[in-house]
mmCIF file of C-alpha atoms and ligand atoms in Angstrom:
data_model
loop_
_atom_site.group_PDB
_atom_site.id
_atom_site.type_symbol
_atom_site.label_atom_id
_atom_site.label_comp_id
_atom_site.label_asym_id
_atom_site.label_seq_id
_atom_site.Cartn_x
_atom_site.Cartn_y
_atom_site.Cartn_z
ATOM 1 C CA MET A 1 3.916 -21.954 -16.712
ATOM 2 C CA MET A 2 1.119 -20.987 -18.851
ATOM 3 C CA GLY A 3 1.078 -21.048 -22.743
ATOM 4 C CA PRO A 4 0.695 -18.036 -24.639
ATOM 5 C CA MET A 5 -2.733 -18.798 -25.392
ATOM 6 C CA GLU A 6 -3.921 -19.109 -21.785
ATOM 7 C CA LYS A 7 -2.383 -16.149 -20.316
ATOM 8 C CA LYS A 8 -4.174 -14.873 -17.218
ATOM 9 C CA TRP A 9 -4.565 -11.191 -16.044
ATOM 10 C CA ALA A 10 -3.686 -10.487 -12.650
ATOM 11 C CA LEU A 11 -4.150 -6.835 -10.634
ATOM 12 C CA ILE A 12 -1.943 -6.207 -7.830
ATOM 13 C CA THR A 13 -2.408 -3.166 -5.887
ATOM 14 C CA GLY A 14 0.504 -1.653 -3.901
ATOM 15 C CA ALA A 15 3.029 -3.164 -6.248
ATOM 16 C CA SER A 16 5.597 -0.574 -5.820
ATOM 17 C CA SER A 17 7.083 -2.239 -2.751
ATOM 18 C CA GLY A 18 7.421 -5.261 -0.445
ATOM 19 C CA ILE A 19 4.676 -8.002 -0.789
ATOM 20 C CA GLY A 20 3.203 -6.516 -3.882
ATOM 21 C CA ALA A 21 6.316 -5.946 -5.673
ATOM 22 C CA ALA A 22 7.484 -9.587 -4.911
ATOM 23 C CA THR A 23 4.094 -11.138 -5.834
ATOM 24 C CA ALA A 24 4.426 -9.076 -9.099
ATOM 25 C CA GLU A 25 7.728 -11.032 -9.863
ATOM 26 C CA LYS A 26 6.301 -14.338 -8.826
ATOM 27 C CA LEU A 27 3.110 -13.899 -11.039
ATOM 28 C CA ALA A 28 5.074 -12.652 -14.030
ATOM 29 C CA ALA A 29 7.440 -15.658 -13.619
ATOM 30 C CA ALA A 30 4.311 -17.919 -13.633
ATOM 31 C CA GLY A 31 3.215 -16.311 -16.952
ATOM 32 C CA TYR A 32 0.481 -13.667 -15.782
ATOM 33 C CA ASN A 33 -0.085 -10.556 -17.535
ATOM 34 C CA LEU A 34 -0.319 -7.761 -14.860
ATOM 35 C CA VAL A 35 -1.999 -4.642 -14.125
ATOM 36 C CA LEU A 36 0.085 -2.899 -11.182
ATOM 37 C CA THR A 37 -0.968 0.056 -9.025
ATOM 38 C CA ALA A 38 0.638 2.426 -6.344
ATOM 39 C CA ARG A 39 1.184 5.988 -5.847
ATOM 40 C CA ARG A 40 4.802 5.849 -6.752
ATOM 41 C CA LEU A 41 4.517 5.316 -10.488
ATOM 42 C CA GLN A 42 8.190 5.655 -11.053
ATOM 43 C CA ARG A 43 8.849 2.654 -8.921
ATOM 44 C CA LEU A 44 6.211 0.654 -10.937
ATOM 45 C CA GLU A 45 8.124 1.730 -14.151
ATOM 46 C CA THR A 46 11.436 0.317 -12.720
ATOM 47 C CA LEU A 47 9.530 -2.894 -11.778
ATOM 48 C CA LYS A 48 7.928 -3.251 -15.117
ATOM 49 C CA LYS A 49 11.363 -2.818 -16.911
ATOM 50 C CA ASN A 50 12.858 -5.441 -14.859
ATOM 51 C CA LEU A 51 9.966 -7.986 -15.104
ATOM 52 C CA GLN A 52 9.836 -7.602 -18.717
ATOM 53 C CA GLU A 53 13.605 -8.190 -19.288
ATOM 54 C CA ARG A 54 12.804 -12.041 -17.647
ATOM 55 C CA ALA A 55 9.472 -12.746 -18.904
ATOM 56 C CA LYS A 56 7.314 -12.245 -21.838
ATOM 57 C CA VAL A 57 4.311 -10.594 -20.191
ATOM 58 C CA GLU A 58 2.085 -7.503 -20.774
ATOM 59 C CA ILE A 59 2.329 -5.044 -18.045
ATOM 60 C CA ILE A 60 -0.110 -2.113 -17.466
ATOM 61 C CA LEU A 61 0.641 0.446 -14.802
ATOM 62 C CA ALA A 62 -1.491 2.820 -12.839
ATOM 63 C CA GLY A 63 -0.229 5.549 -10.583
ATOM 64 C CA PHE A 64 -3.106 6.714 -8.200
ATOM 65 C CA ASP A 65 -4.133 6.854 -4.458
ATOM 66 C CA MET A 66 -6.428 4.205 -3.002
ATOM 67 C CA ARG A 67 -7.601 6.630 -0.454
ATOM 68 C CA GLN A 68 -9.236 8.788 -3.213
ATOM 69 C CA PRO A 69 -12.762 6.840 -4.326
ATOM 70 C CA LYS A 70 -12.687 9.232 -7.464
ATOM 71 C CA GLU A 71 -9.156 7.877 -8.435
ATOM 72 C CA ILE A 72 -10.256 4.189 -8.136
ATOM 73 C CA GLN A 73 -13.314 5.086 -10.214
ATOM 74 C CA ASN A 74 -11.094 6.634 -12.907
ATOM 75 C CA PHE A 75 -8.721 3.832 -12.992
ATOM 76 C CA LEU A 76 -11.798 1.210 -13.322
ATOM 77 C CA ARG A 77 -13.172 3.302 -16.088
ATOM 78 C CA ASP A 78 -9.703 3.966 -17.923
ATOM 79 C CA GLN A 79 -8.781 0.204 -17.640
ATOM 80 C CA ALA A 80 -12.198 -1.357 -18.184
ATOM 81 C CA SER A 81 -11.354 -3.302 -21.410
ATOM 82 C CA THR A 82 -8.409 -5.089 -19.583
ATOM 83 C CA LEU A 83 -10.049 -5.154 -16.196
ATOM 84 C CA LYS A 84 -13.091 -6.984 -17.708
ATOM 85 C CA ASN A 85 -10.752 -10.049 -18.339
ATOM 86 C CA LEU A 86 -9.392 -10.034 -14.854
ATOM 87 C CA ASP A 87 -8.668 -13.461 -13.440
ATOM 88 C CA VAL A 88 -7.066 -12.468 -10.230
ATOM 89 C CA LEU A 89 -7.233 -9.434 -7.904
ATOM 90 C CA VAL A 90 -4.735 -9.081 -5.272
ATOM 91 C CA ASN A 91 -5.714 -6.483 -2.846
ATOM 92 C CA ASN A 92 -2.466 -5.723 -1.343
ATOM 93 C CA ALA A 93 -2.097 -2.072 -0.747
ATOM 94 C CA GLY A 94 -2.035 -1.012 2.805
ATOM 95 C CA LEU A 95 -0.245 0.307 5.674
ATOM 96 C CA ALA A 96 0.000 0.837 9.403
ATOM 97 C CA LYS A 97 0.657 4.394 10.592
ATOM 98 C CA GLY A 98 1.692 5.169 14.178
ATOM 99 C CA ILE A 99 2.053 2.849 17.384
ATOM 100 C CA GLU A 100 0.745 5.333 19.939
ATOM 101 C CA LYS A 101 -1.768 4.455 22.576
ATOM 102 C CA PHE A 102 -5.454 4.898 21.381
ATOM 103 C CA GLN A 103 -5.814 8.014 23.688
ATOM 104 C CA GLU A 104 -2.741 9.681 22.074
ATOM 105 C CA ALA A 105 -3.178 8.429 18.429
ATOM 106 C CA ASN A 106 -3.221 10.894 15.489
ATOM 107 C CA LEU A 107 -6.693 11.142 13.654
ATOM 108 C CA GLU A 108 -5.121 11.543 10.468
ATOM 109 C CA ASP A 109 -3.207 8.181 10.929
ATOM 110 C CA TRP A 110 -6.557 6.480 11.616
ATOM 111 C CA ASP A 111 -8.021 8.167 8.562
ATOM 112 C CA MET A 112 -5.029 6.894 6.529
ATOM 113 C CA MET A 113 -5.295 3.281 7.397
ATOM 114 C CA LEU A 114 -9.069 2.917 7.230
ATOM 115 C CA GLU A 115 -9.350 4.754 3.876
ATOM 116 C CA THR A 116 -6.366 2.717 2.396
ATOM 117 C CA ASN A 117 -6.896 -0.578 3.975
ATOM 118 C CA VAL A 118 -10.648 -0.871 4.271
ATOM 119 C CA ARG A 119 -12.411 1.602 1.925
ATOM 120 C CA GLY A 120 -9.944 1.390 -0.797
ATOM 121 C CA LEU A 121 -10.115 -2.231 -0.770
ATOM 122 C CA LEU A 122 -13.824 -2.279 -0.722
ATOM 123 C CA TYR A 123 -14.362 0.307 -3.706
ATOM 124 C CA MET A 124 -11.665 -1.535 -5.842
ATOM 125 C CA THR A 125 -13.366 -4.790 -5.142
ATOM 126 C CA ARG A 126 -16.894 -3.637 -5.795
ATOM 127 C CA GLY A 127 -15.815 -2.475 -9.092
ATOM 128 C CA ILE A 128 -13.923 -5.644 -10.080
ATOM 129 C CA VAL A 129 -16.342 -8.325 -8.821
ATOM 130 C CA PRO A 130 -19.326 -7.738 -11.233
ATOM 131 C CA TRP A 131 -16.769 -8.485 -14.073
ATOM 132 C CA MET A 132 -15.681 -11.423 -12.808
ATOM 133 C CA ILE A 133 -19.317 -12.728 -12.192
ATOM 134 C CA GLU A 134 -19.878 -11.698 -15.925
ATOM 135 C CA ARG A 135 -16.828 -13.813 -16.944
ATOM 136 C CA GLY A 136 -17.872 -16.692 -14.814
ATOM 137 C CA GLY A 137 -15.050 -16.961 -12.439
ATOM 138 C CA GLY A 138 -11.990 -15.364 -10.745
ATOM 139 C CA HIS A 139 -9.741 -15.467 -7.583
ATOM 140 C CA ILE A 140 -9.737 -12.433 -5.148
ATOM 141 C CA VAL A 141 -6.839 -12.496 -2.718
ATOM 142 C CA ASN A 142 -6.906 -10.150 0.244
ATOM 143 C CA MET A 143 -3.887 -8.988 2.049
ATOM 144 C CA GLY A 144 -5.123 -9.507 5.783
ATOM 145 C CA SER A 145 -2.548 -9.869 8.610
ATOM 146 C CA VAL A 146 -2.344 -11.799 12.084
ATOM 147 C CA ALA A 147 -3.320 -8.167 13.115
ATOM 148 C CA GLY A 148 -6.857 -9.118 11.551
ATOM 149 C CA ARG A 149 -7.168 -11.947 14.363
ATOM 150 C CA TRP A 150 -5.329 -10.618 17.378
ATOM 151 C CA VAL A 151 -4.673 -7.173 18.811
ATOM 152 C CA TYR A 152 -1.693 -5.580 20.400
ATOM 153 C CA PRO A 153 -1.100 -2.296 22.475
ATOM 154 C CA GLY A 154 -1.037 0.786 20.087
ATOM 155 C CA GLY A 155 -2.394 -1.404 17.100
ATOM 156 C CA SER A 156 -6.173 -1.067 17.587
ATOM 157 C CA VAL A 157 -6.995 0.817 14.465
ATOM 158 C CA TYR A 158 -4.530 -0.990 12.174
ATOM 159 C CA CYS A 159 -6.027 -4.198 13.629
ATOM 160 C CA ALA A 160 -9.589 -3.103 13.223
ATOM 161 C CA SER A 161 -8.672 -2.333 9.491
ATOM 162 C CA LYS A 162 -7.492 -5.876 9.223
ATOM 163 C CA PHE A 163 -10.347 -7.323 11.393
ATOM 164 C CA ALA A 164 -12.362 -5.621 8.534
ATOM 165 C CA VAL A 165 -10.588 -7.453 5.771
ATOM 166 C CA ARG A 166 -11.169 -10.560 7.387
ATOM 167 C CA ALA A 167 -14.846 -9.974 7.780
ATOM 168 C CA ILE A 168 -15.199 -8.521 4.135
ATOM 169 C CA SER A 169 -13.268 -11.801 2.934
ATOM 170 C CA GLU A 170 -15.803 -13.985 4.834
ATOM 171 C CA GLY A 171 -18.872 -12.026 3.564
ATOM 172 C CA LEU A 172 -17.603 -11.785 0.120
ATOM 173 C CA ARG A 173 -17.078 -15.524 -0.106
ATOM 174 C CA GLN A 174 -20.563 -16.121 1.050
ATOM 175 C CA ASP A 175 -22.278 -13.532 -1.300
ATOM 176 C CA LEU A 176 -20.022 -15.056 -4.410
ATOM 177 C CA VAL A 177 -21.213 -18.663 -3.551
ATOM 178 C CA GLY A 178 -22.192 -20.486 -6.979
ATOM 179 C CA LYS A 179 -20.199 -17.617 -9.098
ATOM 180 C CA ASN A 180 -16.997 -19.853 -9.346
ATOM 181 C CA ILE A 181 -15.111 -16.981 -7.715
ATOM 182 C CA ARG A 182 -12.488 -17.657 -4.862
ATOM 183 C CA VAL A 183 -11.723 -15.315 -1.981
ATOM 184 C CA SER A 184 -8.694 -16.002 0.077
ATOM 185 C CA ASN A 185 -7.276 -14.109 3.063
ATOM 186 C CA ILE A 186 -3.699 -14.208 3.720
ATOM 187 C CA GLU A 187 -2.526 -13.408 7.160
ATOM 188 C CA PRO A 188 1.270 -12.957 7.565
ATOM 189 C CA GLY A 189 3.130 -12.176 10.794
ATOM 190 C CA MET A 190 6.180 -9.948 10.523
ATOM 191 C CA VAL A 191 7.683 -9.460 7.019
ATOM 192 C CA ASP A 192 10.435 -7.407 6.390
ATOM 193 C CA THR A 193 9.493 -4.668 3.937
ATOM 194 C CA GLU A 194 8.916 -0.877 3.879
ATOM 195 C CA PHE A 195 5.957 -1.543 6.341
ATOM 196 C CA SER A 196 7.807 -0.603 9.601
ATOM 197 C CA LEU A 197 9.584 2.320 7.982
ATOM 198 C CA VAL A 198 6.098 3.728 6.652
ATOM 199 C CA ARG A 199 4.600 2.996 10.370
ATOM 200 C CA MET A 200 7.527 4.274 12.322
ATOM 201 C CA GLY A 201 8.856 7.058 10.019
ATOM 202 C CA SER A 202 12.457 6.336 10.808
ATOM 203 C CA GLN A 203 14.639 3.621 9.598
ATOM 204 C CA GLN A 204 16.345 3.277 12.924
ATOM 205 C CA LYS A 205 13.037 2.343 14.419
ATOM 206 C CA ALA A 206 12.065 0.325 11.549
ATOM 207 C CA ASP A 207 15.272 -1.572 11.861
ATOM 208 C CA ALA A 208 14.647 -2.076 15.663
ATOM 209 C CA VAL A 209 11.317 -3.946 14.742
ATOM 210 C CA TYR A 210 13.258 -6.882 13.222
ATOM 211 C CA ALA A 211 16.507 -6.678 15.497
ATOM 212 C CA GLY A 212 17.845 -10.081 16.656
ATOM 213 C CA MET A 213 15.207 -12.197 14.789
ATOM 214 C CA LYS A 214 14.393 -13.546 11.279
ATOM 215 C CA PRO A 215 11.235 -12.175 9.872
ATOM 216 C CA LEU A 216 9.558 -13.341 6.886
ATOM 217 C CA THR A 217 10.664 -11.874 3.495
ATOM 218 C CA ALA A 218 8.392 -10.463 0.902
ATOM 219 C CA GLU A 219 9.208 -13.426 -1.396
ATOM 220 C CA ASP A 220 7.935 -15.884 1.303
ATOM 221 C CA ILE A 221 4.517 -14.247 1.068
ATOM 222 C CA ALA A 222 4.544 -13.862 -2.508
ATOM 223 C CA GLU A 223 5.206 -17.545 -2.921
ATOM 224 C CA THR A 224 2.389 -18.319 -0.575
ATOM 225 C CA ILE A 225 -0.095 -16.219 -2.791
ATOM 226 C CA SER A 226 1.325 -18.134 -5.863
ATOM 227 C CA TRP A 227 0.631 -21.328 -4.152
ATOM 228 C CA VAL A 228 -2.951 -20.277 -3.258
ATOM 229 C CA LEU A 229 -3.659 -19.177 -6.769
ATOM 230 C CA SER A 230 -2.314 -22.361 -8.166
ATOM 231 C CA ARG A 231 -4.604 -24.683 -6.388
ATOM 232 C CA PRO A 232 -6.903 -26.473 -8.731
ATOM 233 C CA ALA A 233 -10.235 -24.569 -9.405
ATOM 234 C CA HIS A 234 -12.324 -26.620 -7.008
ATOM 235 C CA ILE A 235 -10.143 -25.574 -3.905
ATOM 236 C CA ASN A 236 -10.360 -22.382 -2.063
ATOM 237 C CA VAL A 237 -7.845 -21.633 0.464
ATOM 238 C CA GLN A 238 -10.080 -19.484 2.923
ATOM 239 C CA GLU A 239 -7.346 -18.142 4.923
ATOM 240 C CA LEU A 240 -3.657 -18.728 5.837
ATOM 241 C CA VAL A 241 -1.856 -17.513 8.883
ATOM 242 C CA VAL A 242 1.777 -17.352 8.225
ATOM 243 C CA TYR A 243 4.292 -16.517 11.145
ATOM 244 C CA PRO A 244 8.118 -16.518 10.940
ATOM 245 C CA THR A 245 9.386 -19.372 13.112
ATOM 246 C CA ALA A 246 10.934 -16.762 15.606
ATOM 247 C CA GLN A 247 7.351 -15.266 16.186
ATOM 248 C CA ALA A 248 5.025 -17.510 18.056
ATOM 249 C CA HIS A 249 2.013 -14.966 18.424
ATOM 250 C CA ILE A 250 1.725 -11.285 17.450
ATOM 251 C CA GLY A 251 3.456 -10.106 20.493
ATOM 252 C CA LEU A 252 5.691 -13.128 21.116
ATOM 253 C CA VAL A 253 8.953 -12.774 19.257
ATOM 254 C CA HIS A 254 12.156 -14.523 20.254
ATOM 255 C CA ARG A 255 15.256 -12.399 19.636
ATOM 256 C CA ASN A 256 18.964 -13.477 19.754
HETATM 257 P P1 NAP B 1 5.179 -1.737 1.845
HETATM 258 O O1 NAP B 1 6.487 -2.361 1.471
HETATM 259 O O2 NAP B 1 5.152 -0.462 2.794
HETATM 260 O O3 NAP B 1 4.211 -1.745 0.725
HETATM 261 C C1 NAP B 1 3.080 -1.200 0.809
HETATM 262 C C2 NAP B 1 2.330 -1.161 -0.640
HETATM 263 O O4 NAP B 1 1.149 -0.337 -0.543
HETATM 264 C C3 NAP B 1 3.200 -0.085 -1.404
HETATM 265 O O5 NAP B 1 3.325 -0.574 -2.662
HETATM 266 C C4 NAP B 1 2.332 1.387 -1.396
HETATM 267 O O6 NAP B 1 2.782 1.891 -2.659
HETATM 268 C C5 NAP B 1 0.948 0.734 -1.259
HETATM 269 N N1 NAP B 1 0.197 1.683 -0.803
HETATM 270 C C6 NAP B 1 0.009 2.337 0.425
HETATM 271 N N2 NAP B 1 -0.869 3.278 0.573
HETATM 272 C C7 NAP B 1 -1.599 3.471 -0.662
HETATM 273 C C8 NAP B 1 -2.372 4.305 -1.271
HETATM 274 N N3 NAP B 1 -2.943 5.239 -0.356
HETATM 275 N N4 NAP B 1 -2.660 4.076 -2.415
HETATM 276 C C9 NAP B 1 -1.983 3.390 -3.307
HETATM 277 N N5 NAP B 1 -1.100 2.545 -2.862
HETATM 278 C C10 NAP B 1 -0.869 2.400 -1.555
HETATM 279 O O7 NAP B 1 4.697 -2.927 3.048
HETATM 280 P P2 NAP B 1 4.081 -4.448 2.816
HETATM 281 O O8 NAP B 1 4.445 -5.137 4.072
HETATM 282 O O9 NAP B 1 4.595 -4.937 1.524
HETATM 283 O O10 NAP B 1 2.426 -4.361 2.876
HETATM 284 C C11 NAP B 1 1.596 -4.936 1.890
HETATM 285 C C12 NAP B 1 0.298 -5.168 2.586
HETATM 286 O O11 NAP B 1 0.766 -6.331 3.513
HETATM 287 C C13 NAP B 1 -0.307 -4.335 3.577
HETATM 288 O O12 NAP B 1 -1.701 -4.440 3.200
HETATM 289 C C14 NAP B 1 0.072 -4.703 4.906
HETATM 290 O O13 NAP B 1 -1.010 -4.200 5.899
HETATM 291 C C15 NAP B 1 0.148 -6.222 4.760
HETATM 292 N N6 NAP B 1 0.964 -6.762 5.818
HETATM 293 C C16 NAP B 1 2.114 -6.474 6.134
HETATM 294 C C17 NAP B 1 2.981 -7.096 7.147
HETATM 295 C C18 NAP B 1 4.347 -6.823 7.309
HETATM 296 O O14 NAP B 1 4.994 -7.396 8.504
HETATM 297 N N7 NAP B 1 5.197 -6.308 6.433
HETATM 298 C C19 NAP B 1 2.196 -8.187 7.792
HETATM 299 C C20 NAP B 1 0.953 -8.414 7.560
HETATM 300 C C21 NAP B 1 0.208 -7.766 6.524
HETATM 301 P P3 NAP B 1 2.877 3.610 -2.585
HETATM 302 O O15 NAP B 1 3.547 4.084 -1.391
HETATM 303 O O16 NAP B 1 3.712 3.671 -3.971
HETATM 304 O O17 NAP B 1 1.544 3.985 -2.898
#
């Protein structure tokens, strides 16, 4: 728990749901002030209200689309005075869309994944990093995936986007050596969030993804992120693969 004099600022993208919302809860409880972003501002407002009932922290909200470079730029400009003091950036906003074979896939789904998971993350990070360098430190946590290490049928482009997150994390850490900025890539297996609903477009199909097995929860990954952030300053957890016990590999799931 941080004292009032040492409150840190964390920016979490994609905080309206799932892992991002759970991470906001964890970091608020740990005493972080928060900047929370997503498209669904109403959801962020409800989250803010709930968090502030339990923790004395400042929370700034911004509703915009990570696919729109201009909207990211406007956010960076409008919130510059706070973002210049940012300690932590959690690049969490992302999605998978569709599970069709490559030859049948929808080009719009590809654009949506690449523009959100890769370009959005890049532009946001490019905006924040110079401020972290100026301040002399920071921690960037990227939301990768086991899909950033292994590929499965129908997942080529989502996996490509998460392979990119892994490459970006690697490259960033190397370019930032000596700047006191940590870069960590968190790579979860199956987590029960709105992820599969967004991907499949139907609750029934989404439920089938987790049928007969116990997936990770958003809180499990939030706790992992919180642990990574709370390591002493000289420790950088480079990457962390976290599977549910019932999932031994990206395509190997035990169901009861
Ligand atoms: P989720 O519940 O669907 O949350 C996704 C979040 O990303 C939402 O807050 C969503 O907010 C935001 N987002 C999506 N597209 C956006 C856009 N264009 N602009 C702004 N925000 C956007 O899913 P989740 O599982 O928590 O996903 C979080 C991250 O974890 C993603 O990067 C995902 O790839 C990764 N991941 C998930 C799993 C899993 O099994 N669930 C496993 C490994 C990695 P709005 O819709 O309100 O904009």
